[in-house]
Amino acid sequence: MIKLIAGLGNPGTEYEATRHNAGFWMVDQLAQRGNASLRKEKKFDDALTARAPLGRQQVWLLEPQKYMNLSGLAVHKLADFANVSPHEILVVHDELDLPPGAARLKFGGGTGGHNGLKDIARHLGTQDFWRLRLGIGHPRDALSPEARKGAMQDVAAFVLKPPRRDEMTLIVDAIDRSLSVMDDILDGQQEKAMLNLHSAA
């Protein structure tokens, strides 16, 4: 069962509409679904947190409020406080290696160069936690095959820009589909959730 859902992003109004904040967008929707308010508390002053009734249980929601590459401490602190094990954590994040509109659920594995995942794995001491990967595409996708071979793409600039309107429509659709399988994810029926989520893409 999942007891803590952490959405990744960068704090501040200048970043809220950028691709890197897809994890925040998803957790915002979960808070709204649970009629919960994400807020800062003294014991978790580096994150926005809430307890929300989702599915058949109360779930912790978390949005770290330091920059993406410093996400791990907030996740570790809340997990430690709430006695949540790594395998009971779901991290929602943007994924360069998936196109906009795709959403994939996976357990463990590498961090794929994602700085937020790297820091969480470092603080938890393991990569064995669940991830919900929301596709945002890659800057190379807009290039011709010939141009891709020699081009050095600035990924950092890409993730810190808002998606195009058509991309945003697809990302919102992926979030909606992810929300539709969230009860299964929370109940520990990840295989069922994966089947429904991945087959719908």
JSON list of N, CA and C in Angstrom, two decimals, residues 69-124:
[
{"chain": "A", "resi": 69, "resn": "ASN", "atom": "N", "xyz": [16.85, 19.40, -7.15]},
{"chain": "A", "resi": 69, "resn": "ASN", "atom": "CA", "xyz": [17.97, 18.54, -6.77]},
{"chain": "A", "resi": 69, "resn": "ASN", "atom": "C", "xyz": [18.15, 18.43, -5.26]},
{"chain": "A", "resi": 70, "resn": "LEU", "atom": "N", "xyz": [17.27, 19.07, -4.47]},
{"chain": "A", "resi": 70, "resn": "LEU", "atom": "CA", "xyz": [17.29, 18.99, -3.01]},
{"chain": "A", "resi": 70, "resn": "LEU", "atom": "C", "xyz": [15.98, 18.43, -2.47]},
{"chain": "A", "resi": 71, "resn": "SER", "atom": "N", "xyz": [15.31, 17.61, -3.26]},
{"chain": "A", "resi": 71, "resn": "SER", "atom": "CA", "xyz": [13.99, 17.08, -2.88]},
{"chain": "A", "resi": 71, "resn": "SER", "atom": "C", "xyz": [14.06, 16.01, -1.79]},
{"chain": "A", "resi": 72, "resn": "GLY", "atom": "N", "xyz": [15.19, 15.35, -1.66]},
{"chain": "A", "resi": 72, "resn": "GLY", "atom": "CA", "xyz": [15.26, 14.14, -0.84]},
{"chain": "A", "resi": 72, "resn": "GLY", "atom": "C", "xyz": [15.06, 14.34, 0.64]},
{"chain": "A", "resi": 73, "resn": "LEU", "atom": "N", "xyz": [15.57, 15.43, 1.20]},
{"chain": "A", "resi": 73, "resn": "LEU", "atom": "CA", "xyz": [15.49, 15.63, 2.64]},
{"chain": "A", "resi": 73, "resn": "LEU", "atom": "C", "xyz": [14.03, 15.72, 3.09]},
{"chain": "A", "resi": 74, "resn": "ALA", "atom": "N", "xyz": [13.21, 16.46, 2.35]},
{"chain": "A", "resi": 74, "resn": "ALA", "atom": "CA", "xyz": [11.80, 16.60, 2.73]},
{"chain": "A", "resi": 74, "resn": "ALA", "atom": "C", "xyz": [11.09, 15.25, 2.70]},
{"chain": "A", "resi": 75, "resn": "VAL", "atom": "N", "xyz": [11.35, 14.45, 1.69]},
{"chain": "A", "resi": 75, "resn": "VAL", "atom": "CA", "xyz": [10.74, 13.12, 1.59]},
{"chain": "A", "resi": 75, "resn": "VAL", "atom": "C", "xyz": [11.19, 12.25, 2.76]},
{"chain": "A", "resi": 76, "resn": "HIS", "atom": "N", "xyz": [12.48, 12.28, 3.05]},
{"chain": "A", "resi": 76, "resn": "HIS", "atom": "CA", "xyz": [13.03, 11.47, 4.14]},
{"chain": "A", "resi": 76, "resn": "HIS", "atom": "C", "xyz": [12.44, 11.90, 5.50]},
{"chain": "A", "resi": 77, "resn": "LYS", "atom": "N", "xyz": [12.36, 13.19, 5.74]},
{"chain": "A", "resi": 77, "resn": "LYS", "atom": "CA", "xyz": [11.85, 13.68, 7.02]},
{"chain": "A", "resi": 77, "resn": "LYS", "atom": "C", "xyz": [10.41, 13.26, 7.26]},
{"chain": "A", "resi": 78, "resn": "LEU", "atom": "N", "xyz": [9.57, 13.41, 6.24]},
{"chain": "A", "resi": 78, "resn": "LEU", "atom": "CA", "xyz": [8.17, 13.03, 6.41]},
{"chain": "A", "resi": 78, "resn": "LEU", "atom": "C", "xyz": [8.01, 11.52, 6.53]},
{"chain": "A", "resi": 79, "resn": "ALA", "atom": "N", "xyz": [8.76, 10.77, 5.74]},
{"chain": "A", "resi": 79, "resn": "ALA", "atom": "CA", "xyz": [8.69, 9.31, 5.82]},
{"chain": "A", "resi": 79, "resn": "ALA", "atom": "C", "xyz": [9.12, 8.83, 7.20]},
{"chain": "A", "resi": 80, "resn": "ASP", "atom": "N", "xyz": [10.16, 9.44, 7.75]},
{"chain": "A", "resi": 80, "resn": "ASP", "atom": "CA", "xyz": [10.65, 9.07, 9.07]},
{"chain": "A", "resi": 80, "resn": "ASP", "atom": "C", "xyz": [9.61, 9.41, 10.14]},
{"chain": "A", "resi": 81, "resn": "PHE", "atom": "N", "xyz": [9.03, 10.62, 10.04]},
{"chain": "A", "resi": 81, "resn": "PHE", "atom": "CA", "xyz": [8.02, 11.05, 11.01]},
{"chain": "A", "resi": 81, "resn": "PHE", "atom": "C", "xyz": [6.79, 10.14, 10.99]},
{"chain": "A", "resi": 82, "resn": "ALA", "atom": "N", "xyz": [6.35, 9.79, 9.78]},
{"chain": "A", "resi": 82, "resn": "ALA", "atom": "CA", "xyz": [5.12, 9.01, 9.62]},
{"chain": "A", "resi": 82, "resn": "ALA", "atom": "C", "xyz": [5.36, 7.51, 9.62]},
{"chain": "A", "resi": 83, "resn": "ASN", "atom": "N", "xyz": [6.61, 7.09, 9.83]},
{"chain": "A", "resi": 83, "resn": "ASN", "atom": "CA", "xyz": [6.96, 5.67, 9.84]},
{"chain": "A", "resi": 83, "resn": "ASN", "atom": "C", "xyz": [6.56, 4.98, 8.53]},
{"chain": "A", "resi": 84, "resn": "VAL", "atom": "N", "xyz": [6.92, 5.62, 7.43]},
{"chain": "A", "resi": 84, "resn": "VAL", "atom": "CA", "xyz": [6.62, 5.11, 6.10]},
{"chain": "A", "resi": 84, "resn": "VAL", "atom": "C", "xyz": [7.88, 4.50, 5.50]},
{"chain": "A", "resi": 85, "resn": "SER", "atom": "N", "xyz": [7.80, 3.28, 5.03]},
{"chain": "A", "resi": 85, "resn": "SER", "atom": "CA", "xyz": [8.94, 2.61, 4.40]},
{"chain": "A", "resi": 85, "resn": "SER", "atom": "C", "xyz": [9.09, 3.06, 2.95]},
{"chain": "A", "resi": 86, "resn": "PRO", "atom": "N", "xyz": [10.30, 2.96, 2.39]},
{"chain": "A", "resi": 86, "resn": "PRO", "atom": "CA", "xyz": [10.49, 3.36, 0.99]},
{"chain": "A", "resi": 86, "resn": "PRO", "atom": "C", "xyz": [9.51, 2.70, 0.02]},
{"chain": "A", "resi": 87, "resn": "HIS", "atom": "N", "xyz": [9.17, 1.41, 0.22]},
{"chain": "A", "resi": 87, "resn": "HIS", "atom": "CA", "xyz": [8.28, 0.74, -0.72]},
{"chain": "A", "resi": 87, "resn": "HIS", "atom": "C", "xyz": [6.82, 1.20, -0.58]},
{"chain": "A", "resi": 88, "resn": "GLU", "atom": "N", "xyz": [6.55, 2.07, 0.41]},
{"chain": "A", "resi": 88, "resn": "GLU", "atom": "CA", "xyz": [5.21, 2.64, 0.59]},
{"chain": "A", "resi": 88, "resn": "GLU", "atom": "C", "xyz": [5.14, 4.08, 0.09]},
{"chain": "A", "resi": 89, "resn": "ILE", "atom": "N", "xyz": [6.20, 4.50, -0.62]},
{"chain": "A", "resi": 89, "resn": "ILE", "atom": "CA", "xyz": [6.29, 5.87, -1.15]},
{"chain": "A", "resi": 89, "resn": "ILE", "atom": "C", "xyz": [6.09, 5.84, -2.66]},
{"chain": "A", "resi": 90, "resn": "LEU", "atom": "N", "xyz": [5.29, 6.78, -3.16]},
{"chain": "A", "resi": 90, "resn": "LEU", "atom": "CA", "xyz": [5.12, 7.00, -4.60]},
{"chain": "A", "resi": 90, "resn": "LEU", "atom": "C", "xyz": [5.63, 8.40, -4.92]},
{"chain": "A", "resi": 91, "resn": "VAL", "atom": "N", "xyz": [6.60, 8.49, -5.81]},
{"chain": "A", "resi": 91, "resn": "VAL", "atom": "CA", "xyz": [7.14, 9.78, -6.25]},
{"chain": "A", "resi": 91, "resn": "VAL", "atom": "C", "xyz": [6.60, 10.06, -7.65]},
{"chain": "A", "resi": 92, "resn": "VAL", "atom": "N", "xyz": [5.95, 11.19, -7.82]},
{"chain": "A", "resi": 92, "resn": "VAL", "atom": "CA", "xyz": [5.40, 11.60, -9.12]},
{"chain": "A", "resi": 92, "resn": "VAL", "atom": "C", "xyz": [6.34, 12.64, -9.73]},
{"chain": "A", "resi": 93, "resn": "HIS", "atom": "N", "xyz": [6.79, 12.39, -10.95]},
{"chain": "A", "resi": 93, "resn": "HIS", "atom": "CA", "xyz": [7.79, 13.29, -11.54]},
{"chain": "A", "resi": 93, "resn": "HIS", "atom": "C", "xyz": [7.66, 13.35, -13.06]},
{"chain": "A", "resi": 94, "resn": "ASP", "atom": "N", "xyz": [8.24, 14.40, -13.62]},
{"chain": "A", "resi": 94, "resn": "ASP", "atom": "CA", "xyz": [8.31, 14.57, -15.07]},
{"chain": "A", "resi": 94, "resn": "ASP", "atom": "C", "xyz": [9.33, 13.59, -15.64]},
{"chain": "A", "resi": 95, "resn": "GLU", "atom": "N", "xyz": [9.08, 13.15, -16.86]},
{"chain": "A", "resi": 95, "resn": "GLU", "atom": "CA", "xyz": [9.95, 12.14, -17.49]},
{"chain": "A", "resi": 95, "resn": "GLU", "atom": "C", "xyz": [10.29, 12.54, -18.91]},
{"chain": "A", "resi": 96, "resn": "LEU", "atom": "N", "xyz": [11.56, 12.85, -19.15]},
{"chain": "A", "resi": 96, "resn": "LEU", "atom": "CA", "xyz": [12.03, 13.24, -20.48]},
{"chain": "A", "resi": 96, "resn": "LEU", "atom": "C", "xyz": [11.94, 12.12, -21.50]},
{"chain": "A", "resi": 97, "resn": "ASP", "atom": "N", "xyz": [12.07, 10.89, -21.06]},
{"chain": "A", "resi": 97, "resn": "ASP", "atom": "CA", "xyz": [12.13, 9.76, -21.98]},
{"chain": "A", "resi": 97, "resn": "ASP", "atom": "C", "xyz": [10.76, 9.21, -22.37]},
{"chain": "A", "resi": 98, "resn": "LEU", "atom": "N", "xyz": [9.70, 9.91, -21.97]},
{"chain": "A", "resi": 98, "resn": "LEU", "atom": "CA", "xyz": [8.35, 9.55, -22.39]},
{"chain": "A", "resi": 98, "resn": "LEU", "atom": "C", "xyz": [7.72, 10.76, -23.08]},
{"chain": "A", "resi": 99, "resn": "PRO", "atom": "N", "xyz": [6.92, 10.54, -24.12]},
{"chain": "A", "resi": 99, "resn": "PRO", "atom": "CA", "xyz": [6.29, 11.66, -24.81]},
{"chain": "A", "resi": 99, "resn": "PRO", "atom": "C", "xyz": [5.16, 12.25, -23.98]},
{"chain": "A", "resi": 100, "resn": "PRO", "atom": "N", "xyz": [4.81, 13.50, -24.21]},
{"chain": "A", "resi": 100, "resn": "PRO", "atom": "CA", "xyz": [3.65, 14.07, -23.53]},
{"chain": "A", "resi": 100, "resn": "PRO", "atom": "C", "xyz": [2.42, 13.21, -23.76]},
{"chain": "A", "resi": 101, "resn": "GLY", "atom": "N", "xyz": [1.68, 12.95, -22.70]},
{"chain": "A", "resi": 101, "resn": "GLY", "atom": "CA", "xyz": [0.50, 12.10, -22.79]},
{"chain": "A", "resi": 101, "resn": "GLY", "atom": "C", "xyz": [0.73, 10.70, -22.25]},
{"chain": "A", "resi": 102, "resn": "ALA", "atom": "N", "xyz": [2.00, 10.30, -22.09]},
{"chain": "A", "resi": 102, "resn": "ALA", "atom": "CA", "xyz": [2.32, 8.99, -21.55]},
{"chain": "A", "resi": 102, "resn": "ALA", "atom": "C", "xyz": [2.48, 9.08, -20.04]},
{"chain": "A", "resi": 103, "resn": "ALA", "atom": "N", "xyz": [2.06, 8.03, -19.35]},
{"chain": "A", "resi": 103, "resn": "ALA", "atom": "CA", "xyz": [2.26, 7.92, -17.90]},
{"chain": "A", "resi": 103, "resn": "ALA", "atom": "C", "xyz": [2.62, 6.47, -17.61]},
{"chain": "A", "resi": 104, "resn": "ARG", "atom": "N", "xyz": [3.64, 6.27, -16.81]},
{"chain": "A", "resi": 104, "resn": "ARG", "atom": "CA", "xyz": [4.12, 4.92, -16.51]},
{"chain": "A", "resi": 104, "resn": "ARG", "atom": "C", "xyz": [4.38, 4.78, -15.02]},
{"chain": "A", "resi": 105, "resn": "LEU", "atom": "N", "xyz": [3.97, 3.65, -14.49]},
{"chain": "A", "resi": 105, "resn": "LEU", "atom": "CA", "xyz": [4.21, 3.32, -13.09]},
{"chain": "A", "resi": 105, "resn": "LEU", "atom": "C", "xyz": [5.32, 2.28, -13.02]},
{"chain": "A", "resi": 106, "resn": "LYS", "atom": "N", "xyz": [6.29, 2.48, -12.14]},
{"chain": "A", "resi": 106, "resn": "LYS", "atom": "CA", "xyz": [7.36, 1.51, -12.00]},
{"chain": "A", "resi": 106, "resn": "LYS", "atom": "C", "xyz": [7.87, 1.51, -10.57]},
{"chain": "A", "resi": 107, "resn": "PHE", "atom": "N", "xyz": [8.53, 0.40, -10.21]},
{"chain": "A", "resi": 107, "resn": "PHE", "atom": "CA", "xyz": [9.13, 0.28, -8.89]},
{"chain": "A", "resi": 107, "resn": "PHE", "atom": "C", "xyz": [10.63, 0.15, -9.02]},
{"chain": "A", "resi": 108, "resn": "GLY", "atom": "N", "xyz": [11.35, 0.98, -8.28]},
{"chain": "A", "resi": 108, "resn": "GLY", "atom": "CA", "xyz": [12.80, 0.89, -8.22]},
{"chain": "A", "resi": 108, "resn": "GLY", "atom": "C", "xyz": [13.46, 1.16, -9.56]},
{"chain": "A", "resi": 109, "resn": "GLY", "atom": "N", "xyz": [14.68, 0.66, -9.69]},
{"chain": "A", "resi": 109, "resn": "GLY", "atom": "CA", "xyz": [15.45, 0.90, -10.90]},
{"chain": "A", "resi": 109, "resn": "GLY", "atom": "C", "xyz": [16.27, 2.17, -10.79]},
{"chain": "A", "resi": 110, "resn": "GLY", "atom": "N", "xyz": [16.90, 2.54, -11.88]},
{"chain": "A", "resi": 110, "resn": "GLY", "atom": "CA", "xyz": [17.75, 3.72, -11.89]},
{"chain": "A", "resi": 110, "resn": "GLY", "atom": "C", "xyz": [16.96, 5.01, -11.84]},
{"chain": "A", "resi": 111, "resn": "THR", "atom": "N", "xyz": [17.68, 6.11, -11.72]},
{"chain": "A", "resi": 111, "resn": "THR", "atom": "CA", "xyz": [17.03, 7.42, -11.63]},
{"chain": "A", "resi": 111, "resn": "THR", "atom": "C", "xyz": [16.98, 8.13, -12.97]},
{"chain": "A", "resi": 112, "resn": "GLY", "atom": "N", "xyz": [17.60, 7.56, -14.00]},
{"chain": "A", "resi": 112, "resn": "GLY", "atom": "CA", "xyz": [17.52, 8.14, -15.34]},
{"chain": "A", "resi": 112, "resn": "GLY", "atom": "C", "xyz": [18.06, 9.55, -15.44]},
{"chain": "A", "resi": 113, "resn": "GLY", "atom": "N", "xyz": [18.98, 9.91, -14.55]},
{"chain": "A", "resi": 113, "resn": "GLY", "atom": "CA", "xyz": [19.54, 11.26, -14.59]},
{"chain": "A", "resi": 113, "resn": "GLY", "atom": "C", "xyz": [18.65, 12.32, -13.97]},
{"chain": "A", "resi": 114, "resn": "HIS", "atom": "N", "xyz": [17.50, 11.93, -13.41]},
{"chain": "A", "resi": 114, "resn": "HIS", "atom": "CA", "xyz": [16.58, 12.90, -12.80]},
{"chain": "A", "resi": 114, "resn": "HIS", "atom": "C", "xyz": [17.11, 13.31, -11.43]},
{"chain": "A", "resi": 115, "resn": "ASN", "atom": "N", "xyz": [17.44, 14.59, -11.28]},
{"chain": "A", "resi": 115, "resn": "ASN", "atom": "CA", "xyz": [18.10, 15.05, -10.06]},
{"chain": "A", "resi": 115, "resn": "ASN", "atom": "C", "xyz": [17.23, 14.91, -8.81]},
{"chain": "A", "resi": 116, "resn": "GLY", "atom": "N", "xyz": [15.93, 15.06, -8.97]},
{"chain": "A", "resi": 116, "resn": "GLY", "atom": "CA", "xyz": [15.04, 14.88, -7.83]},
{"chain": "A", "resi": 116, "resn": "GLY", "atom": "C", "xyz": [15.05, 13.44, -7.33]},
{"chain": "A", "resi": 117, "resn": "LEU", "atom": "N", "xyz": [14.96, 12.49, -8.26]},
{"chain": "A", "resi": 117, "resn": "LEU", "atom": "CA", "xyz": [15.00, 11.08, -7.89]},
{"chain": "A", "resi": 117, "resn": "LEU", "atom": "C", "xyz": [16.35, 10.71, -7.28]},
{"chain": "A", "resi": 118, "resn": "LYS", "atom": "N", "xyz": [17.43, 11.26, -7.84]},
{"chain": "A", "resi": 118, "resn": "LYS", "atom": "CA", "xyz": [18.76, 10.98, -7.30]},
{"chain": "A", "resi": 118, "resn": "LYS", "atom": "C", "xyz": [18.84, 11.38, -5.83]},
{"chain": "A", "resi": 119, "resn": "ASP", "atom": "N", "xyz": [18.34, 12.57, -5.51]},
{"chain": "A", "resi": 119, "resn": "ASP", "atom": "CA", "xyz": [18.45, 13.06, -4.14]},
{"chain": "A", "resi": 119, "resn": "ASP", "atom": "C", "xyz": [17.56, 12.27, -3.19]},
{"chain": "A", "resi": 120, "resn": "ILE", "atom": "N", "xyz": [16.39, 11.88, -3.66]},
{"chain": "A", "resi": 120, "resn": "ILE", "atom": "CA", "xyz": [15.50, 11.06, -2.83]},
{"chain": "A", "resi": 120, "resn": "ILE", "atom": "C", "xyz": [16.16, 9.71, -2.54]},
{"chain": "A", "resi": 121, "resn": "ALA", "atom": "N", "xyz": [16.71, 9.07, -3.56]},
{"chain": "A", "resi": 121, "resn": "ALA", "atom": "CA", "xyz": [17.39, 7.79, -3.37]},
{"chain": "A", "resi": 121, "resn": "ALA", "atom": "C", "xyz": [18.56, 7.93, -2.40]},
{"chain": "A", "resi": 122, "resn": "ARG", "atom": "N", "xyz": [19.27, 9.04, -2.50]},
{"chain": "A", "resi": 122, "resn": "ARG", "atom": "CA", "xyz": [20.41, 9.27, -1.60]},
{"chain": "A", "resi": 122, "resn": "ARG", "atom": "C", "xyz": [19.95, 9.38, -0.16]},
{"chain": "A", "resi": 123, "resn": "HIS", "atom": "N", "xyz": [18.89, 10.13, 0.09]},
{"chain": "A", "resi": 123, "resn": "HIS", "atom": "CA", "xyz": [18.42, 10.34, 1.46]},
{"chain": "A", "resi": 123, "resn": "HIS", "atom": "C", "xyz": [17.72, 9.10, 2.02]},
{"chain": "A", "resi": 124, "resn": "LEU", "atom": "N", "xyz": [17.02, 8.37, 1.18]},
{"chain": "A", "resi": 124, "resn": "LEU", "atom": "CA", "xyz": [16.35, 7.15, 1.65]},
{"chain": "A", "resi": 124, "resn": "LEU", "atom": "C", "xyz": [17.32, 5.99, 1.78]}
]
